[in-house]
């Protein structure tokens, strides 16, 4: 088992779920430490029935740590995580900073586990909207080669962290009371609204969130030829991202075949019966670790196209669950003979 696991960003939206998962899944480690910014240092949290003091993240904080699970903003990940690698720790990082760097593995355990096993230093966990989409693409890609994807996302406010959720609740209350709320996580009011911008402006009129879906998909699937056209939208749902995904494949896939491929893929649950009003809903996927798929149908505008609806808990499979699964994969690989 691991000697000492450090949870960096332990007080954040993702960090809180990571703590729950490490506890629920009885993660194999002798010691756990919990780190965050100076703002939270000295506060206490409970883990496995024991009280822990949150430590301040510093560059010298990693002595004796052999595994780091990190979920902080990009600039924090950039500044501090190399210090963990220097002392020999394996780092699994949720931020966007390291994902596309050369030599950094970008891993979804059901899709490219070998990249985690062969990795040294930092292993990145993908962007939440990318993870659920790539989980859905993988079985289609293996069976029929995905050539093009058109995706529109409907992303929950928890994707913007603890402050995103607070903004939705406080902004909705203020709106109903006829008051003005000063939003901190969003540049536009999110209550009773839909914001077609997540992240900053990047190339050709696309946003940073959208370009993550383009580049990360290619890296994880190991195919630079996949064309992805994304539109990422923030909606006033507290948790779970939804996506409308249309896929073109080199070989046509029927809805029946797609249903079968999804059903047989680990980590995907198909909920698909329009007559009965059955399809994945964010409030029903909340707190679940799977990627849910429904509304599977032919793209009526394209004989080589298939289209579907995909929902997943962005804090779980989109973040914490994926990171903990990577850590479990490493533990199984390193310690299975011990
Ligand atoms: N939310 C999602 O659905 C999701 C999904 C995938 C990936 N991610 C990524 O995961 C990361 C964390 O997201 P989140 O949603 O958990 O954000 P969050 O709720 O805002 O939490 C951020 C965490 O980072 C800590 N932190 C901030 N600045 C720090 C500093 N200078 N030094 C040390 N710790 C610092 C915070 O500590 P304090 O409490 O002390 O401020 C907190 O624990 C981000 O990079 C995000 O893009 C998020």
XYZ file of C-alpha atoms and ligand atoms in Angstrom, residues 7-19 35-41 43 54-58 70-77 79-80 93-97 99 125-129 131 155-165 209 212 234 239-241 313-320, ligand 1:
121
model
C -4.825 15.341 -0.784
C -4.085 18.823 -2.132
C -7.133 21.071 -2.482
C -8.867 18.937 0.139
C -11.372 21.686 1.003
C -12.611 22.244 -2.573
C -15.623 20.830 -4.424
C -13.554 18.019 -5.974
C -11.371 17.544 -2.876
C -14.442 16.916 -0.690
C -15.647 14.130 -2.984
C -12.122 12.681 -3.144
C -12.111 12.472 0.646
C -3.631 20.390 2.275
C -5.192 23.576 0.944
C -4.424 27.303 0.808
C -3.398 29.485 3.730
C -7.111 30.458 3.954
C -8.051 26.985 5.209
C -4.816 26.011 6.971
C -9.191 24.322 10.034
C -5.705 21.116 7.150
C -2.097 22.042 6.307
C -0.958 24.911 4.136
C 0.389 23.876 0.746
C 4.045 24.830 0.440
C -4.411 17.305 -6.386
C -7.433 19.457 -7.250
C -6.480 23.123 -7.183
C -6.581 25.980 -9.708
C -4.146 25.723 -12.630
C -1.605 28.241 -11.306
C -1.332 26.400 -7.986
C -0.825 23.072 -9.779
C 3.734 26.143 -9.031
C 3.644 23.369 -6.434
C -3.765 16.156 -10.975
C -7.256 17.458 -11.722
C -6.248 20.893 -12.980
C -5.980 21.846 -16.628
C -2.350 22.936 -16.361
C -2.909 17.782 -19.254
C -7.148 13.592 -15.122
C -9.096 15.103 -18.040
C -11.530 17.990 -18.052
C -14.950 16.869 -16.768
C -16.829 17.498 -20.024
C -14.160 12.571 -19.650
C -22.755 22.181 -17.670
C -23.591 22.356 -13.978
C -22.475 25.181 -11.707
C -20.458 22.816 -9.452
C -18.019 22.646 -12.372
C -16.913 26.102 -11.226
C -16.113 24.811 -7.739
C -17.548 25.597 -4.325
C -18.148 29.201 -5.396
C -20.095 28.108 -8.492
C -22.624 26.238 -6.384
C -13.332 24.780 -22.247
C -9.974 21.251 -24.045
C -23.244 26.762 -18.368
C -24.460 19.181 -10.334
C -23.929 16.780 -13.299
C -23.015 17.831 -16.809
C -21.585 13.654 -12.242
C -18.790 16.113 -13.039
C -17.459 16.003 -9.474
C -17.354 12.176 -9.520
C -16.478 10.529 -12.868
C -15.636 13.975 -14.254
C -13.090 14.526 -11.504
C -12.704 12.747 -8.136
N -15.527 21.095 -10.237
C -15.433 20.219 -11.223
O -16.442 19.665 -11.688
C -14.087 19.867 -11.792
C -14.005 18.787 -12.677
C -12.766 18.454 -13.232
C -11.658 19.192 -12.893
N -11.777 20.246 -12.043
C -10.575 20.994 -11.722
O -10.204 20.658 -10.380
C -9.591 21.787 -9.748
C -10.330 22.104 -8.449
O -11.670 22.427 -8.765
P -12.784 22.605 -7.647
O -14.054 22.651 -8.411
O -12.619 21.624 -6.548
O -12.443 24.093 -7.132
P -12.743 24.743 -5.694
O -14.009 24.230 -5.129
O -12.620 26.192 -5.930
O -11.530 24.232 -4.774
C -10.201 24.654 -4.999
C -9.284 23.999 -3.985
O -7.954 24.453 -4.249
C -7.418 25.067 -3.067
N -6.543 26.182 -3.427
C -6.838 27.305 -4.115
N -5.759 28.106 -4.208
C -4.761 27.470 -3.554
C -3.410 27.796 -3.257
N -2.853 28.927 -3.689
N -2.683 26.913 -2.534
C -3.228 25.757 -2.100
N -4.513 25.391 -2.337
C -5.264 26.246 -3.055
C -8.630 25.562 -2.308
O -8.277 25.748 -0.963
P -9.058 26.815 -0.028
O -10.348 26.164 0.373
O -8.111 26.993 1.104
O -9.262 28.041 -0.850
C -9.592 24.393 -2.534
O -9.268 23.341 -1.674
C -9.618 22.919 -10.789
O -8.398 22.958 -11.482
C -10.730 22.504 -11.719
O -10.581 23.031 -13.015
C -12.951 20.585 -11.470
